[in-house]
């Protein structure tokens, strides 16, 4: 395995991989069909007595012998990586940093060895130290008996993820969340779905099952229903729905996606590949125990200063878009913020 990844690992530029010999006689200097695509970073020499010396290039590409060698090599290399992960973790960490993005693509393509590849996956998480990563197996070993699912969140970086309001409930409860920052993750994790009988769940989905103790000071009953109704009327078709949040602790609101939608980071990746792609509308969750939301409820009940009330609702919505990196035109947001500051400093 090379010391570092080639700069064009995911491009069409092909680097030679394995040399093929038959009984120590050179046959081919680039026998790329001896390895699956997700292991093409491996370099080496294969010598076999199972191919005739006068073998043609066409035979080397299509023969059952070559397919068998491919299977044997794949299992041997995965075994080498498993041993490295167990006995030489620092070496494995270096390998993983260089080649994990390519290795992960095997989850979608090599169903025979899918489970072995999954065991080799590593992630940052809300409970790992800097420069340390965790496997699914290690994550499960730390789960409490009450936790039923494996949770993850995706984003561009750990720093960005740490500021996401959707993490607040999990931090408060001490529940570990995996951080998916590799762009390849958003295309591979959905193919896993579960590990050790536990579902792998995005914490940015609206249907997530959370056991949150009710805050006695939060808005309830008709006051809560009336405020949600006003949010819906004010935002209109900008959102798919407005609901009371069970996951928020310190933030007034957050955006989530429906159970059948892909998570926001996946949508961003799809938009990068296809400029015409339009994502699903978000569901706005509002925190009924937050002071700002309580103030808005009071204005709504008193039916006073409706203009400020509706401006605040739009500002809350666009603030959530801004945090998510989806605020397309900040001009209205900035103007509204300036109006609020002007009024506050009078």
Coordinates of C-alpha atoms in Angstrom, one line a residue:
X1 CA 0.0 0.0 0.0
X2 CA 1.6 3.3 -1.0
X3 CA 2.6 5.9 1.6
X4 CA 0.2 8.5 0.2
X5 CA -2.8 8.7 -2.1
X6 CA -2.3 9.9 -5.7
X7 CA -3.6 13.4 -6.3
X8 CA -6.1 12.2 -8.9
X9 CA -7.5 9.1 -7.1
X10 CA -11.1 9.7 -8.2
X11 CA -10.4 10.9 -11.7
X12 CA -10.3 8.9 -14.9
X13 CA -6.5 9.1 -14.8
X14 CA -5.4 5.5 -14.2
X15 CA -2.3 4.6 -12.3
X16 CA -0.8 1.1 -12.9
X17 CA -1.6 -1.3 -10.1
X18 CA -0.5 -5.0 -10.4
X19 CA 2.0 -6.7 -12.6
X20 CA 1.1 -10.2 -13.7
X21 CA 3.5 -13.0 -14.2
X22 CA 2.9 -16.7 -15.2
X23 CA 5.6 -19.0 -13.7
X24 CA 7.9 -15.9 -13.3
X25 CA 7.4 -15.0 -17.0
X26 CA 6.1 -11.4 -17.5
X27 CA 2.6 -11.2 -18.9
X28 CA 1.1 -7.8 -18.2
X29 CA 2.3 -4.6 -16.4
X30 CA -1.2 -3.4 -15.5
X31 CA -3.5 -6.2 -14.6
X32 CA -6.2 -3.9 -13.2
X33 CA -8.9 -6.6 -13.4
X34 CA -7.1 -8.5 -10.6
X35 CA -8.5 -6.1 -8.1
X36 CA -11.9 -4.5 -7.5
X37 CA -12.0 -0.8 -8.1
X38 CA -12.1 0.1 -4.5
X39 CA -8.7 -1.5 -3.9
X40 CA -7.0 -0.2 -7.0
X41 CA -4.6 1.8 -4.8
X42 CA -2.7 -1.5 -4.0
X43 CA 0.6 -2.0 -5.9
X44 CA 2.4 -5.3 -6.4
X45 CA 3.3 -8.4 -8.4
X46 CA 1.1 -11.5 -8.9
X47 CA 2.8 -14.7 -10.1
X48 CA 0.6 -17.7 -10.9
X49 CA 1.1 -21.1 -12.4
X50 CA -2.5 -21.3 -13.4
X51 CA -2.2 -19.3 -16.6
X52 CA -0.4 -20.6 -19.8
X53 CA 2.7 -18.7 -20.9
X54 CA 1.1 -17.9 -24.3
X55 CA -2.0 -16.4 -22.7
X56 CA -3.6 -13.5 -24.7
X57 CA -4.6 -10.2 -23.2
X58 CA -8.2 -11.0 -23.9
X59 CA -7.9 -14.2 -21.8
X60 CA -6.3 -12.4 -18.9
X61 CA -9.3 -10.1 -18.9
X62 CA -12.1 -12.7 -19.0
X63 CA -10.8 -16.0 -17.7
X64 CA -12.2 -17.8 -14.7
X65 CA -8.7 -18.1 -13.3
X66 CA -8.4 -14.3 -13.3
X67 CA -11.7 -14.0 -11.5
X68 CA -10.6 -16.5 -8.9
X69 CA -7.3 -14.6 -8.4
X70 CA -9.3 -11.4 -7.9
X71 CA -11.4 -13.1 -5.2
X72 CA -8.3 -14.5 -3.4
X73 CA -6.4 -11.1 -3.6
X74 CA -9.4 -9.2 -2.3
X75 CA -9.8 -11.4 0.8
X76 CA -6.1 -11.3 1.5
X77 CA -5.9 -7.5 1.3
X78 CA -8.9 -7.1 3.5
X79 CA -7.4 -9.5 5.9
X80 CA -4.2 -7.4 5.9
X81 CA -6.2 -4.3 6.6
X82 CA -8.1 -6.0 9.5
X83 CA -4.8 -7.1 11.0
X84 CA -3.4 -3.6 10.6
X85 CA -6.4 -2.1 12.3
X86 CA -6.1 -4.5 15.3
X87 CA -2.3 -4.7 15.8
X88 CA -0.9 -1.5 14.2
X89 CA -3.6 1.1 14.7
X90 CA -1.3 4.1 13.9
X91 CA -0.4 2.5 10.6
X92 CA -4.1 1.9 9.9
X93 CA -4.9 5.5 10.8
X94 CA -2.4 6.7 8.2
X95 CA -3.8 4.3 5.6
X96 CA -7.4 5.4 6.4
X97 CA -6.6 9.0 6.0
X98 CA -5.2 8.4 2.5
X99 CA -7.5 5.7 1.1
X100 CA -10.7 5.5 3.1
X101 CA -12.8 7.5 0.5
X102 CA -12.0 4.8 -2.1
X103 CA -12.4 1.9 0.3
X104 CA -15.9 3.0 1.2
X105 CA -17.1 2.7 -2.4
X106 CA -16.7 -1.1 -2.0
X107 CA -19.9 -1.0 0.2
X108 CA -21.9 -0.2 -2.9
X109 CA -20.1 -2.6 -5.2
X110 CA -18.7 -5.6 -3.4
X111 CA -21.7 -7.2 -1.6
X112 CA -19.7 -10.4 -0.9
X113 CA -17.2 -8.5 1.3
X114 CA -19.6 -5.7 2.4
X115 CA -19.6 -6.7 6.1
X116 CA -15.8 -6.8 6.2
X117 CA -15.5 -3.3 4.7
X118 CA -18.1 -2.0 7.2
X119 CA -15.9 -3.3 10.1
X120 CA -13.0 -1.2 8.7
X121 CA -14.9 2.1 8.6
X122 CA -13.9 4.8 11.1
X123 CA -15.6 8.1 12.0
X124 CA -15.1 11.1 14.2
X125 CA -17.8 11.4 16.8
X126 CA -19.2 13.6 19.6
X127 CA -17.2 11.5 22.0
X128 CA -13.9 10.9 20.3
X129 CA -10.9 13.1 21.0
X130 CA -9.2 15.1 18.3
X131 CA -7.3 12.9 15.7
X132 CA -9.1 9.8 17.1
X133 CA -11.9 7.9 15.3
X134 CA -14.3 5.2 16.2
X135 CA -15.7 2.1 14.5
X136 CA -19.3 1.0 14.5
X137 CA -18.3 -1.9 16.9
X138 CA -16.7 0.5 19.4
X139 CA -19.7 2.9 19.1
X140 CA -22.1 0.0 19.9
X141 CA -20.0 -1.1 22.9
X142 CA -20.5 2.4 24.4
X143 CA -24.3 2.5 23.9
X144 CA -26.5 2.4 27.0
X145 CA -29.3 -0.2 27.2
X146 CA -31.9 2.6 26.6
X147 CA -30.3 3.6 23.2
X148 CA -31.8 1.6 20.3
X149 CA -30.2 3.3 17.3
X150 CA -26.9 4.5 16.0
X151 CA -27.0 8.2 15.3
X152 CA -25.1 10.3 12.8
X153 CA -24.9 13.8 11.3
X154 CA -23.2 14.9 8.1
X155 CA -21.4 18.2 7.3
X156 CA -18.4 19.8 5.8
X157 CA -16.3 19.7 8.9
X158 CA -16.4 18.8 12.6
X159 CA -16.4 22.5 13.5
X160 CA -19.5 23.1 11.4
X161 CA -21.3 20.1 12.8
X162 CA -20.5 21.1 16.4
X163 CA -22.6 24.3 15.8
X164 CA -25.6 22.4 14.4
X165 CA -28.7 22.9 16.7
X166 CA -29.8 19.3 15.9
X167 CA -27.0 18.1 18.2
X168 CA -28.3 19.9 21.3
X169 CA -30.5 17.1 22.6
X170 CA -27.8 14.4 22.1
X171 CA -25.2 16.5 23.9
X172 CA -27.5 17.1 26.8
X173 CA -28.3 13.4 27.1
X174 CA -24.7 12.3 26.5
X175 CA -25.7 10.2 23.4
X176 CA -22.8 9.7 21.0
X177 CA -23.3 10.9 17.4
X178 CA -21.1 10.0 14.5
X179 CA -19.7 12.9 12.4
X180 CA -19.7 12.2 8.6
X181 CA -17.5 14.8 6.9
X182 CA -16.2 12.8 4.0
X183 CA -18.3 13.5 0.9
X184 CA -18.3 9.8 0.0
X185 CA -20.1 9.0 3.3
X186 CA -23.4 10.5 2.1
X187 CA -23.5 7.9 -0.7
X188 CA -22.3 4.9 1.3
X189 CA -24.0 5.1 4.7
X190 CA -27.5 4.8 3.2
X191 CA -26.4 1.4 1.8
X192 CA -25.6 0.1 5.3
X193 CA -28.9 1.0 7.1
X194 CA -28.1 -1.0 10.2
X195 CA -25.3 -2.6 12.2
X196 CA -25.5 -5.3 14.8
X197 CA -29.3 -5.1 14.6
X198 CA -29.4 -1.4 15.3
X199 CA -30.7 1.1 12.7
X200 CA -28.3 3.8 11.5
X201 CA -30.3 7.1 11.8
X202 CA -29.6 10.7 10.7
X203 CA -30.4 13.1 13.5
X204 CA -31.6 15.6 10.9
X205 CA -34.7 13.6 10.1
X206 CA -38.1 14.8 11.4
X207 CA -39.3 11.3 12.5
X208 CA -36.5 10.6 14.8
X209 CA -37.7 9.0 18.1
X210 CA -36.5 11.1 21.0
X211 CA -37.4 10.7 24.7
X212 CA -37.3 14.2 26.0
X213 CA -38.6 15.2 29.4
X214 CA -41.2 18.0 29.0
X215 CA -40.1 21.4 30.2
X216 CA -42.8 22.7 32.6
X217 CA -42.1 26.3 31.5
X218 CA -42.6 25.7 27.8
X219 CA -45.6 27.0 25.8
X220 CA -48.5 24.4 25.8
X221 CA -52.0 23.9 24.6
X222 CA -53.9 26.6 22.6
X223 CA -51.0 29.0 22.9
X224 CA -48.6 26.6 21.3
X225 CA -51.1 25.6 18.6
X226 CA -51.9 29.2 17.8
X227 CA -48.2 30.1 17.4
X228 CA -47.5 27.1 15.2
X229 CA -50.4 28.2 13.0
X230 CA -49.1 31.7 12.7
X231 CA -45.6 30.3 11.8
X232 CA -47.3 28.3 9.0
X233 CA -49.3 31.2 7.7
X234 CA -46.3 33.5 7.7
X235 CA -43.9 31.2 6.1
X236 CA -46.4 29.7 3.6
X237 CA -44.8 27.4 1.0
X238 CA -41.3 28.2 2.2
X239 CA -41.5 25.2 4.5
X240 CA -43.1 21.8 4.3
X241 CA -44.4 22.0 7.8
X242 CA -43.9 23.7 11.2
X243 CA -43.9 21.5 14.3
X244 CA -42.9 21.7 18.0
X245 CA -39.3 20.5 18.6
X246 CA -38.3 17.6 20.9
X247 CA -34.5 17.9 20.1
X248 CA -33.7 21.6 20.8
X249 CA -32.3 22.8 24.1
X250 CA -30.6 26.2 23.5
X251 CA -31.7 27.3 20.0
X252 CA -35.1 28.7 19.1
X253 CA -35.6 26.7 15.9
X254 CA -34.0 24.3 13.5
X255 CA -34.6 22.9 10.1
X256 CA -35.0 19.1 9.5
X257 CA -36.1 16.9 6.6
X258 CA -39.0 14.5 6.2
X259 CA -38.5 10.8 6.8
X260 CA -38.4 10.0 3.1
X261 CA -36.0 12.8 2.2
X262 CA -32.3 12.7 2.0
X263 CA -30.3 14.6 4.7
X264 CA -29.3 18.2 3.9
X265 CA -25.6 17.5 3.3
X266 CA -26.5 14.9 0.8
X267 CA -28.7 17.4 -1.0
X268 CA -25.8 19.8 -1.1
X269 CA -23.6 17.2 -2.7
X270 CA -26.3 16.4 -5.3
X271 CA -26.7 20.1 -6.1
X272 CA -22.9 20.4 -6.7
X273 CA -23.2 17.6 -9.3
X274 CA -26.5 18.8 -10.8
X275 CA -27.2 22.5 -10.7
X276 CA -30.8 21.9 -11.7
X277 CA -31.4 19.6 -8.7
X278 CA -33.9 21.1 -6.2
X279 CA -34.0 19.7 -2.7
X280 CA -37.1 19.0 -0.6
X281 CA -38.7 21.7 1.5
X282 CA -37.6 21.7 5.1
X283 CA -39.6 21.2 8.2
X284 CA -39.2 24.0 10.8
X285 CA -39.0 22.8 14.4
X286 CA -39.5 25.5 17.1
X287 CA -38.4 25.3 20.7
X288 CA -41.4 26.1 22.9
X289 CA -39.2 26.6 25.9
X290 CA -36.9 29.2 24.4
X291 CA -37.3 32.8 25.6
X292 CA -37.6 34.2 22.1
X293 CA -40.4 31.8 21.2
X294 CA -42.1 32.6 24.5
X295 CA -42.0 36.3 23.7
X296 CA -43.4 35.7 20.2
X297 CA -46.2 33.7 21.8
X298 CA -47.0 36.6 24.2
X299 CA -47.2 39.0 21.2
X300 CA -49.4 36.6 19.4
X301 CA -51.8 36.2 22.4
X302 CA -51.9 39.9 22.9
X303 CA -52.4 40.5 19.2
X304 CA -50.0 43.4 19.3
X305 CA -47.2 44.5 17.0
X306 CA -48.0 41.9 14.4
X307 CA -45.5 43.3 12.0
X308 CA -42.6 42.7 14.4
X309 CA -44.0 39.2 15.1
X310 CA -44.0 38.2 11.4
X311 CA -40.6 39.8 10.8
X312 CA -39.2 37.7 13.7
X313 CA -40.7 34.5 12.3
X314 CA -39.0 35.2 8.9
X315 CA -35.8 36.0 10.7
X316 CA -35.9 32.8 12.7
X317 CA -36.5 30.8 9.5
X318 CA -33.7 32.5 7.5
X319 CA -31.3 32.2 10.5
X320 CA -31.9 28.4 10.3
X321 CA -31.2 28.5 6.6
X322 CA -28.0 30.5 7.2
X323 CA -26.7 27.9 9.8
X324 CA -27.5 25.1 7.3
X325 CA -25.7 27.0 4.5
X326 CA -28.8 27.2 2.4
X327 CA -29.6 31.0 2.6
X328 CA -29.5 31.9 -1.1
X329 CA -30.1 35.7 -0.9
X330 CA -29.0 37.3 2.4
X331 CA -30.2 40.8 1.5
X332 CA -33.6 40.6 3.1
X333 CA -32.1 38.9 6.1
X334 CA -29.5 41.7 6.6
X335 CA -32.2 44.4 6.1
X336 CA -34.5 42.9 8.6
X337 CA -31.7 42.5 11.1
X338 CA -30.8 46.2 10.6
X339 CA -34.4 47.1 11.3
X340 CA -34.4 45.1 14.5
X341 CA -31.1 46.7 15.7
X342 CA -32.4 50.2 14.9
X343 CA -35.6 49.6 16.9
X344 CA -33.6 48.1 19.8
X345 CA -31.2 51.0 20.0
X346 CA -33.8 53.8 19.9

